[in-house]
mmCIF file of C-alpha atoms in Angstrom:
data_model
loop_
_atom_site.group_PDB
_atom_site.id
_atom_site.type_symbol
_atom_site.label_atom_id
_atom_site.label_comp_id
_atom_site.label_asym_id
_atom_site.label_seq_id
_atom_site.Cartn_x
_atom_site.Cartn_y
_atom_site.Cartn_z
ATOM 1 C CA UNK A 444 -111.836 -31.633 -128.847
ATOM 2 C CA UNK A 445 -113.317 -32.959 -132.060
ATOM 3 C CA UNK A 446 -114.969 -36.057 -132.344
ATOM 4 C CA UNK A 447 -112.711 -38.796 -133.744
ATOM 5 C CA UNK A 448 -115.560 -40.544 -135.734
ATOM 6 C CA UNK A 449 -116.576 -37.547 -137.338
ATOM 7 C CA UNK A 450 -113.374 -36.878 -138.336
ATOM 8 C CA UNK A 451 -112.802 -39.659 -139.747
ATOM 9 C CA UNK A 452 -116.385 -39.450 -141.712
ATOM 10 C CA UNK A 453 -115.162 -35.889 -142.533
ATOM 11 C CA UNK A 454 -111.231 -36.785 -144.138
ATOM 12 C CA UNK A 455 -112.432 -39.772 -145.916
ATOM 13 C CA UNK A 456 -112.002 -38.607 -149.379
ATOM 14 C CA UNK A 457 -108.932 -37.170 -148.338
ATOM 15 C CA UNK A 458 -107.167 -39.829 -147.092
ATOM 16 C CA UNK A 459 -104.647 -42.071 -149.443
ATOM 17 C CA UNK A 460 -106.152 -45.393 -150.417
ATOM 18 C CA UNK A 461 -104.289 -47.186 -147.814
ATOM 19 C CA UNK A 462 -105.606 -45.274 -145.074
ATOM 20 C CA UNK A 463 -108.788 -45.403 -146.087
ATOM 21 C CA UNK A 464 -108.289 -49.139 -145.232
ATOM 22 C CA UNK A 465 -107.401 -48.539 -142.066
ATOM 23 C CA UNK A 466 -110.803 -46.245 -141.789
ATOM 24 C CA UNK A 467 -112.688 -48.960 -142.786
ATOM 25 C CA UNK A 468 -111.405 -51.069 -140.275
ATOM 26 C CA UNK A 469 -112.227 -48.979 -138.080
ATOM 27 C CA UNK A 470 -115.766 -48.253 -138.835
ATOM 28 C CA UNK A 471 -116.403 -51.624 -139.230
ATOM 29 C CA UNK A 472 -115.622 -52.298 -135.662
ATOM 30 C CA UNK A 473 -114.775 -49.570 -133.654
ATOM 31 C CA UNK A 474 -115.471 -51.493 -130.443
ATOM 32 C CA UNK A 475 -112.617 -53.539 -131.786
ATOM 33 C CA UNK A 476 -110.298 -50.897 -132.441
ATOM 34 C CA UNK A 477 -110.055 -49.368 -128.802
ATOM 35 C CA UNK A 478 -108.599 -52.737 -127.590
ATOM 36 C CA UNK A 479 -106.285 -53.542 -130.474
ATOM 37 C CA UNK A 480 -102.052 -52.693 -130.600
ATOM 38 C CA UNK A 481 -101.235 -50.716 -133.716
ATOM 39 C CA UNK A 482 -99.601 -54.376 -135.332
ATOM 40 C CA UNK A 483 -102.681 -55.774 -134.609
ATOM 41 C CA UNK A 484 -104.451 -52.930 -136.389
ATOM 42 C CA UNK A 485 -102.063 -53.100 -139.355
ATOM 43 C CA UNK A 486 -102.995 -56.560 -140.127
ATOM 44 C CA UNK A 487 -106.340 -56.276 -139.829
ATOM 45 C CA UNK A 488 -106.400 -52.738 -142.248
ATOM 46 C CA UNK A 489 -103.984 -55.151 -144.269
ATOM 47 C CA UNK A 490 -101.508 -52.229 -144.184
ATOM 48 C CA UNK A 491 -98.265 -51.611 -142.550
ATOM 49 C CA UNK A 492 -98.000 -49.739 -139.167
ATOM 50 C CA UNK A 493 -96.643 -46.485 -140.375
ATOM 51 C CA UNK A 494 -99.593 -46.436 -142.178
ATOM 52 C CA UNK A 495 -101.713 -46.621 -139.385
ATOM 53 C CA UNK A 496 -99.677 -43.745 -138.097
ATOM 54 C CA UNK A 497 -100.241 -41.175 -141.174
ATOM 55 C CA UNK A 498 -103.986 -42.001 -140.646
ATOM 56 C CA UNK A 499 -103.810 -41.109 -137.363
ATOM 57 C CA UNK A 500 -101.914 -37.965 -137.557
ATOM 58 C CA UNK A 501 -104.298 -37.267 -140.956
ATOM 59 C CA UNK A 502 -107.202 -36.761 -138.514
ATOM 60 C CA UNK A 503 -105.900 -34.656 -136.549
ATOM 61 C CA UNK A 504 -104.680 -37.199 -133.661
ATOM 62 C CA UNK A 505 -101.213 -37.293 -132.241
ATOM 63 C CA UNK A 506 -100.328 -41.044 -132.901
ATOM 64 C CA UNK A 507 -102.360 -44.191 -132.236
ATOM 65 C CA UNK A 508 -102.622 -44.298 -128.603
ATOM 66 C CA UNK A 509 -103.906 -40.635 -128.483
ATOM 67 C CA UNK A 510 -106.787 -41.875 -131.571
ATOM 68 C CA UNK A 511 -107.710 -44.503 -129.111
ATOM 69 C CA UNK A 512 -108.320 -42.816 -126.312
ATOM 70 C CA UNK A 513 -110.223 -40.171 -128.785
ATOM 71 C CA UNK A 514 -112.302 -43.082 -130.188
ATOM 72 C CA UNK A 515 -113.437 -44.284 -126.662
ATOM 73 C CA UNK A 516 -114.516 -40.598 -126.024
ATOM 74 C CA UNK A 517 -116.437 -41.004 -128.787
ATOM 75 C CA UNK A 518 -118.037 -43.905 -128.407
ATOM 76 C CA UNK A 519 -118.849 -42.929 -125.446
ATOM 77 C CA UNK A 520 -120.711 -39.984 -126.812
ATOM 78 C CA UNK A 521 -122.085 -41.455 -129.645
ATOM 79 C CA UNK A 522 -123.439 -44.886 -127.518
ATOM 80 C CA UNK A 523 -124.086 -47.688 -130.256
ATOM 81 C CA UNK A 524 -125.138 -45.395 -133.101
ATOM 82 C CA UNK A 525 -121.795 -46.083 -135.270
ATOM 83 C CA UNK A 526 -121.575 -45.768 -138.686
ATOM 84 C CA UNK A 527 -120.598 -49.293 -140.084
ATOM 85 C CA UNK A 528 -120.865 -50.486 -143.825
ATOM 86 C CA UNK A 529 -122.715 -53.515 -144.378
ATOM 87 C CA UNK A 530 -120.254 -56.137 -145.950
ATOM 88 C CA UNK A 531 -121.561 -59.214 -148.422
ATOM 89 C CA UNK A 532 -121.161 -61.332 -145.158
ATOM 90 C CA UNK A 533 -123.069 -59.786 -143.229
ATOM 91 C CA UNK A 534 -126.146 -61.861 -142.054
ATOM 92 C CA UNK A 535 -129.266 -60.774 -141.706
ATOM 93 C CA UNK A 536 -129.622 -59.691 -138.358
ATOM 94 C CA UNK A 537 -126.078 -57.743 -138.492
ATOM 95 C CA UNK A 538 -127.749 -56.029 -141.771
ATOM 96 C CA UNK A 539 -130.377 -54.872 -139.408
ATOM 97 C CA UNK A 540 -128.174 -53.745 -136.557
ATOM 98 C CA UNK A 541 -126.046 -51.435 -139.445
ATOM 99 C CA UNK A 542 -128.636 -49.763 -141.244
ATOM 100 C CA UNK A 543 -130.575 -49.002 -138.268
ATOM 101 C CA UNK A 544 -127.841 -48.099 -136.070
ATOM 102 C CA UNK A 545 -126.104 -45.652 -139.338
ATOM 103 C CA UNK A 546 -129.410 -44.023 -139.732
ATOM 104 C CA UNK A 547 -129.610 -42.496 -136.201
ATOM 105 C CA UNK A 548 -125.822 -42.127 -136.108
ATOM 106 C CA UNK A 549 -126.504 -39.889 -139.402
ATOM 107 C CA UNK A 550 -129.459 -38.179 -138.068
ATOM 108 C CA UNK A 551 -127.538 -36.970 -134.889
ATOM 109 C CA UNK A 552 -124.513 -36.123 -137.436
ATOM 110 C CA UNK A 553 -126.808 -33.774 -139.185
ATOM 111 C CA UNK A 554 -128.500 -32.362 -136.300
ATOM 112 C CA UNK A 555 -124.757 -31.372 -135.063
ATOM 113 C CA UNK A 556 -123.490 -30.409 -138.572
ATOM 114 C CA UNK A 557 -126.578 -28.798 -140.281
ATOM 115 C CA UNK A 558 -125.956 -25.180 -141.649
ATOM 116 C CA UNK A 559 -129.041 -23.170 -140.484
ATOM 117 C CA UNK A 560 -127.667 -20.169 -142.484
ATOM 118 C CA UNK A 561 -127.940 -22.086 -144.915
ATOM 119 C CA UNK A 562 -131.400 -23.811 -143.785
ATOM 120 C CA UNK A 563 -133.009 -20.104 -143.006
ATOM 121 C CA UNK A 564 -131.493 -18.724 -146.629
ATOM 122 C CA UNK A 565 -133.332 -21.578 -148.177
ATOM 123 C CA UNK A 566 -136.450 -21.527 -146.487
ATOM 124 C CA UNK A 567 -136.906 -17.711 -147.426
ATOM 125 C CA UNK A 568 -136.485 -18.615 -151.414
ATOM 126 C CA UNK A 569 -139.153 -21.106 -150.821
ATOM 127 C CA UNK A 570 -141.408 -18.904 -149.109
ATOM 128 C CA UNK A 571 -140.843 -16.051 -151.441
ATOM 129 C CA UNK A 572 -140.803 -18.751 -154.799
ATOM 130 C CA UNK A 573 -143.894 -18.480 -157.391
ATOM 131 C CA UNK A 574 -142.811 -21.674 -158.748
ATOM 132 C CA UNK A 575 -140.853 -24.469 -157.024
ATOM 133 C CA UNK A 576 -139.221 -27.638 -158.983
ATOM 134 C CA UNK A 577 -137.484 -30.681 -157.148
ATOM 135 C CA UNK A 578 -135.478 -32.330 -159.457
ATOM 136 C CA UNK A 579 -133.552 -35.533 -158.731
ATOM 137 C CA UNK A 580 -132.212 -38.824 -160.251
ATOM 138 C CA UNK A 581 -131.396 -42.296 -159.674
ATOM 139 C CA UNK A 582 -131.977 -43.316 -156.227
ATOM 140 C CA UNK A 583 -133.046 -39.149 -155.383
ATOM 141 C CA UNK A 584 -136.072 -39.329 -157.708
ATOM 142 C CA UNK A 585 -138.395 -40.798 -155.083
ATOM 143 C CA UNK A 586 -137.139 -37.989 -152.462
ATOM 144 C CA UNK A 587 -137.872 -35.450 -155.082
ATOM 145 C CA UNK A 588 -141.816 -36.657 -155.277
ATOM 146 C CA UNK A 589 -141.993 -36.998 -151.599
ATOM 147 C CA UNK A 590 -141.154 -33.026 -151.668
ATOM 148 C CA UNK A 591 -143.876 -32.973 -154.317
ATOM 149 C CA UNK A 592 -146.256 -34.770 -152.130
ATOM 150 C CA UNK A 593 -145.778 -32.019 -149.154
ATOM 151 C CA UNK A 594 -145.030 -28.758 -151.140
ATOM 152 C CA UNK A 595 -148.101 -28.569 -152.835
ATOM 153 C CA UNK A 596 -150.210 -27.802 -149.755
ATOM 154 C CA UNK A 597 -148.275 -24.731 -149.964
ATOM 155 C CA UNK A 598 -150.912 -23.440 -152.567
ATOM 156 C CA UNK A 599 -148.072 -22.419 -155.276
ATOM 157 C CA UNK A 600 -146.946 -24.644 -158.269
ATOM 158 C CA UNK A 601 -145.081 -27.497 -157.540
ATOM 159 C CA UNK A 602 -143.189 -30.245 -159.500
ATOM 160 C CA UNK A 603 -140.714 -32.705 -158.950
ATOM 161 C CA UNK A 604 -139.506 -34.533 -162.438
ATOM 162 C CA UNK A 605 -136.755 -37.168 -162.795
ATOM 163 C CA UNK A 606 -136.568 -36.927 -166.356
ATOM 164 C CA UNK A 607 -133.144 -35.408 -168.043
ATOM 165 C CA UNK A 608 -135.203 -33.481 -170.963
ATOM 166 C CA UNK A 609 -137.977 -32.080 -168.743
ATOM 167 C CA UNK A 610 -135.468 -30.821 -166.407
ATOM 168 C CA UNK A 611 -133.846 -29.324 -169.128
ATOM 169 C CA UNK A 612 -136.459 -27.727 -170.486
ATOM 170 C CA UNK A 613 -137.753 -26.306 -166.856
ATOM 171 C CA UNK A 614 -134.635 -24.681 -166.265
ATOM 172 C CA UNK A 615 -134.515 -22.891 -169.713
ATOM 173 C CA UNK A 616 -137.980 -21.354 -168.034
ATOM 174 C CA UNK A 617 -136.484 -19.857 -165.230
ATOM 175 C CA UNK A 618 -137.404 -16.703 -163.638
ATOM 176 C CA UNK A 619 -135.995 -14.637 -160.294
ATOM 177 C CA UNK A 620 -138.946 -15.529 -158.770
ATOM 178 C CA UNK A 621 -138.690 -19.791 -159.816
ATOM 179 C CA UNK A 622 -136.653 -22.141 -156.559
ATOM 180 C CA UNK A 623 -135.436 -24.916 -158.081
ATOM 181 C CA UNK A 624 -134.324 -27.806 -155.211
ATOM 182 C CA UNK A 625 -131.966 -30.415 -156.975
ATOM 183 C CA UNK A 626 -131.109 -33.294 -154.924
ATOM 184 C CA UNK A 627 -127.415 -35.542 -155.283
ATOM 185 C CA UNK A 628 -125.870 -37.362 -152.366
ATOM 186 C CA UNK A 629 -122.480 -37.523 -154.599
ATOM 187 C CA UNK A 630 -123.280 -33.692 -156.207
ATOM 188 C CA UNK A 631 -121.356 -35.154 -158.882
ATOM 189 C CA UNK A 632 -124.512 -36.458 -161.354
ATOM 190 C CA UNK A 633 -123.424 -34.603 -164.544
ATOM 191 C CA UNK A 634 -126.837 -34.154 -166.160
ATOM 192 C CA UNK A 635 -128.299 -32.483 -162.172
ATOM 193 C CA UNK A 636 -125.098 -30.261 -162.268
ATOM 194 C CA UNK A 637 -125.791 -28.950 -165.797
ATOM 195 C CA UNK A 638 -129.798 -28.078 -164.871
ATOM 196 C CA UNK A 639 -128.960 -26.701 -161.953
ATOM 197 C CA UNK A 640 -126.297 -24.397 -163.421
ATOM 198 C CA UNK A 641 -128.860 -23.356 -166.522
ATOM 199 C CA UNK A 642 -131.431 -22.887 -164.315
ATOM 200 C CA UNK A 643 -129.200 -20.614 -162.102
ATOM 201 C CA UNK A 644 -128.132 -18.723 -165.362
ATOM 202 C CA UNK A 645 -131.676 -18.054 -166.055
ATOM 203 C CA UNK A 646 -132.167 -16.367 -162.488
ATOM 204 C CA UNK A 647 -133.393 -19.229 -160.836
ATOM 205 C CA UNK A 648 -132.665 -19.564 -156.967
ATOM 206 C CA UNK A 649 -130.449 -23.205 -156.925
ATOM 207 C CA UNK A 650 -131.079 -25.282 -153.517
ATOM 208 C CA UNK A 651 -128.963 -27.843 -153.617
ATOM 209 C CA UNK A 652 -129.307 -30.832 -151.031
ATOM 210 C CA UNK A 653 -126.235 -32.745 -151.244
ATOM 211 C CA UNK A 654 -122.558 -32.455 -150.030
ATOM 212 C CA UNK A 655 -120.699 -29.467 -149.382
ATOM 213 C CA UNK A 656 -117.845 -28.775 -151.956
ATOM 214 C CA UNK A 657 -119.228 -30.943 -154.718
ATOM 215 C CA UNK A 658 -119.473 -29.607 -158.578
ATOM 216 C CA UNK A 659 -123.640 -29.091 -157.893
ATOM 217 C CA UNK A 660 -122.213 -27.255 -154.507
ATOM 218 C CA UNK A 661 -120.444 -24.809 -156.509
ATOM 219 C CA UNK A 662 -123.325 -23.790 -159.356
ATOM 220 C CA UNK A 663 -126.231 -23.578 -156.713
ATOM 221 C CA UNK A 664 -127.305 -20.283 -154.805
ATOM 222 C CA UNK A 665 -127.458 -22.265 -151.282
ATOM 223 C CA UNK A 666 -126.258 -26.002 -150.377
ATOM 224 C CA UNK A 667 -127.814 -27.640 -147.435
ATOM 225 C CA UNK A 668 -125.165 -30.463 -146.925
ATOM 226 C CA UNK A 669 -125.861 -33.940 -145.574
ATOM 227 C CA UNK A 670 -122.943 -35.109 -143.794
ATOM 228 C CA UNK A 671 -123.318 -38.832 -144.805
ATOM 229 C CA UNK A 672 -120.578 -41.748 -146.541
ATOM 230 C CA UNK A 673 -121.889 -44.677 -148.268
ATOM 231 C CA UNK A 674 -120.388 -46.742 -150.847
ATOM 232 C CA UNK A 675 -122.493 -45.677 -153.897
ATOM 233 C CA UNK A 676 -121.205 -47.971 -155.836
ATOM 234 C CA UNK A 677 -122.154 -51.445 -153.910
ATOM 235 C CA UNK A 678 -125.198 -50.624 -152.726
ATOM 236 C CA UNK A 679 -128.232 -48.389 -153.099
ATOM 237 C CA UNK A 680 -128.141 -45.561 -151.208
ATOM 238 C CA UNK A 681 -129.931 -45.999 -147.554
ATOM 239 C CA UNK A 682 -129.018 -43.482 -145.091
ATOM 240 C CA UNK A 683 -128.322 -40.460 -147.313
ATOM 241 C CA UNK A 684 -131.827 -41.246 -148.742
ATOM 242 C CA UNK A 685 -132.847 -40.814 -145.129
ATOM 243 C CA UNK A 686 -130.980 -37.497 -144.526
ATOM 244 C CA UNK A 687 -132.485 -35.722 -147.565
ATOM 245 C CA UNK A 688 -135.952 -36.922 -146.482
ATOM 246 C CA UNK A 689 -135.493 -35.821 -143.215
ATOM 247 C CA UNK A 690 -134.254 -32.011 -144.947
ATOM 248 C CA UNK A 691 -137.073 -32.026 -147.433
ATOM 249 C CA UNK A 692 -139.615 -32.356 -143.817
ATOM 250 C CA UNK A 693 -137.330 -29.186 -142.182
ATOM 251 C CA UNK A 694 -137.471 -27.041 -145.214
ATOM 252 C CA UNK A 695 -141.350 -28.009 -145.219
ATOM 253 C CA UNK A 696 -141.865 -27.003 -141.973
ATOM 254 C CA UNK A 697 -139.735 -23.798 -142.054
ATOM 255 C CA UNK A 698 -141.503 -22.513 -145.067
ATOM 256 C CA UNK A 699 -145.020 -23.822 -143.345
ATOM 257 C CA UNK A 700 -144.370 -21.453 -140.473
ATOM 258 C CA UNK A 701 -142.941 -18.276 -142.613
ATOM 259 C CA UNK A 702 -146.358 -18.884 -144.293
ATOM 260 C CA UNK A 703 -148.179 -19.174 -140.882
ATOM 261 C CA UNK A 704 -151.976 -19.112 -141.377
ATOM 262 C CA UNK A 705 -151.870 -18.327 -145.258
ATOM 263 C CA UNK A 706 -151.249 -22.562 -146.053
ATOM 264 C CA UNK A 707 -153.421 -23.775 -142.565
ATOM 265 C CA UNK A 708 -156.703 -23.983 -144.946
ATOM 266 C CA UNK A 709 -155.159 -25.308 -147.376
ATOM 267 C CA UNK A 710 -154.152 -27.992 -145.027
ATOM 268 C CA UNK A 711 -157.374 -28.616 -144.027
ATOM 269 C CA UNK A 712 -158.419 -29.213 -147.410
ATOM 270 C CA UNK A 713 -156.265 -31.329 -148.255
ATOM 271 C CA UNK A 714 -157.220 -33.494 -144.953
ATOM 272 C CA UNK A 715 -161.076 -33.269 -145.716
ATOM 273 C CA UNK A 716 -160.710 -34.183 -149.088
ATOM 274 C CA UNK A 717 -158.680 -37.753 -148.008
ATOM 275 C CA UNK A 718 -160.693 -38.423 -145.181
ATOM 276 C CA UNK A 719 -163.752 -40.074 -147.456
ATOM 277 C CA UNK A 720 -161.431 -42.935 -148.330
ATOM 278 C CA UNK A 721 -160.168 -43.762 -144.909
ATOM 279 C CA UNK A 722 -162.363 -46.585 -143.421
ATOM 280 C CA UNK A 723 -164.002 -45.784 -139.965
ATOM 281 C CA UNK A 724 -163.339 -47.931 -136.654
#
């Protein structure tokens, strides 16, 4: 039996607008949903019961009884970690209690969800690449230098640029033997979509870390999906932030180990070289 919060993280964007109230109801409290009548639900979605129903049956439950007794299962499973969106009245301790508890409830999403097809095919392009570029935009620049700031241990050229023209440029360079790793939580940044699909036309290897089915999805040579929802729009991205850091350090590691003792000097290089400006106990 599938988990009903996943599912309902899953069918978002596929839900009418008036179920996704009743999703975000939902989310918001799920504690409160298990203990709430289907009127009670409607007025809190602010939609009307048949409504309720079509969201149930749209993830896959039989009717609103059967998604509570789902949900319960899954909070069970899940403990605490539930997904919630933070709200302009939240206070400050609440804020804490979401963003924490949505980043582990992500992380165990994408331990649970991750393609390691997908992971292994993308680890061997690295490990095979002459020339590896991260690009990224936005809120995914700074997760595109953090994959600078590890890949270049690797003792091949590296570079991670959030600039339009130079990623334009880059990707007119490509070769076979050139990864390129763009990064999008939406996969639906225009300008990251049209690199990504020059650099592929060039014979580039395309990684792309964002989510499955999106328009950067469909030009790249693998997707390794993050299986996160946030509202883009309000807020800056948090825990999708989190999930591509977290794939950046398995992609690091997986290449690290194809590479086995080839990169271990360079490591220690790299750790002799910082320890002179580390102050001693």
């Amino acid at each position: 039996m599938s988990d009903v919060i996943e599912l309902i993280q899953t069918h978002f964007d596929r839900l009418s607008k008036s179920e996704k109230k009743v999703a975000d109801a939902i989310l918001a409290s799920p504690e409160t949903a298990i203990h709430t009548s289907i009127a009670s639900m409607a007025v809190l979605a602010n939609v009307s019961e048949p409504t309720v129903n079509r969201f149930c049956r749209s993830i896959q439950c039989k009717g609103f009884p059967d998604f509570k007794l789902r949900l319960a299962q899954s909070l069970a499973s899940h403990g605490s970690f539930v997904r919630r969106e933070i709200s302009p009245q939240d206070d400050m301790g609440t804020v804490v209690e979401k963003v924490i508890h949505s980043t582990i409830s992500s992380l165990q999403e994408l331990e649970k969800q991750i393609d390691h097809h997908a992971l292994r095919q993308s680890v061997d392009i690295l490990t095979s690449a002459k020339r590896i570029h991260f690009y990224g935009l936005g809120a995914s620049g700074p997760v595109a230098q953090d994959a600078l700031n590890k890949f270049f241990r690797l003792g091949v050229p590296v570079d991670a640029s959030t600039d339009y023209l130079m990623q334009k440029m880059t990707a007119a360079m490509a070769t076979p033997d050139t990864a390129f790793v763009v990064i999008s939580y939406t996969g639906r940044t225009q300008p990251l979509i049209e690199v990504a699909a020059e650099a592929a036309m060039n014979g580039g290897k395309v990684i792309a870390l964002t989510t499955p089915g999106s328009p950067l999805s469909e030009v790249a040579t693998v997707t390794v999906g993050a299986p996160s929802r946030e509202n883009t729009d309000l807020f800056t991205p948090m825990v999708s932030r989190m999930l591509h850091l977290t794939l950046i350090d398995i992609l690091m590691t997986g290449v690290t180990l194809a590479k086995g003792d080839t990169v271990e000097e360079n490591f220690r290089k790299v750790k002799s070289a910082l320890s002179s400006t580390r102050r001693t106990i």
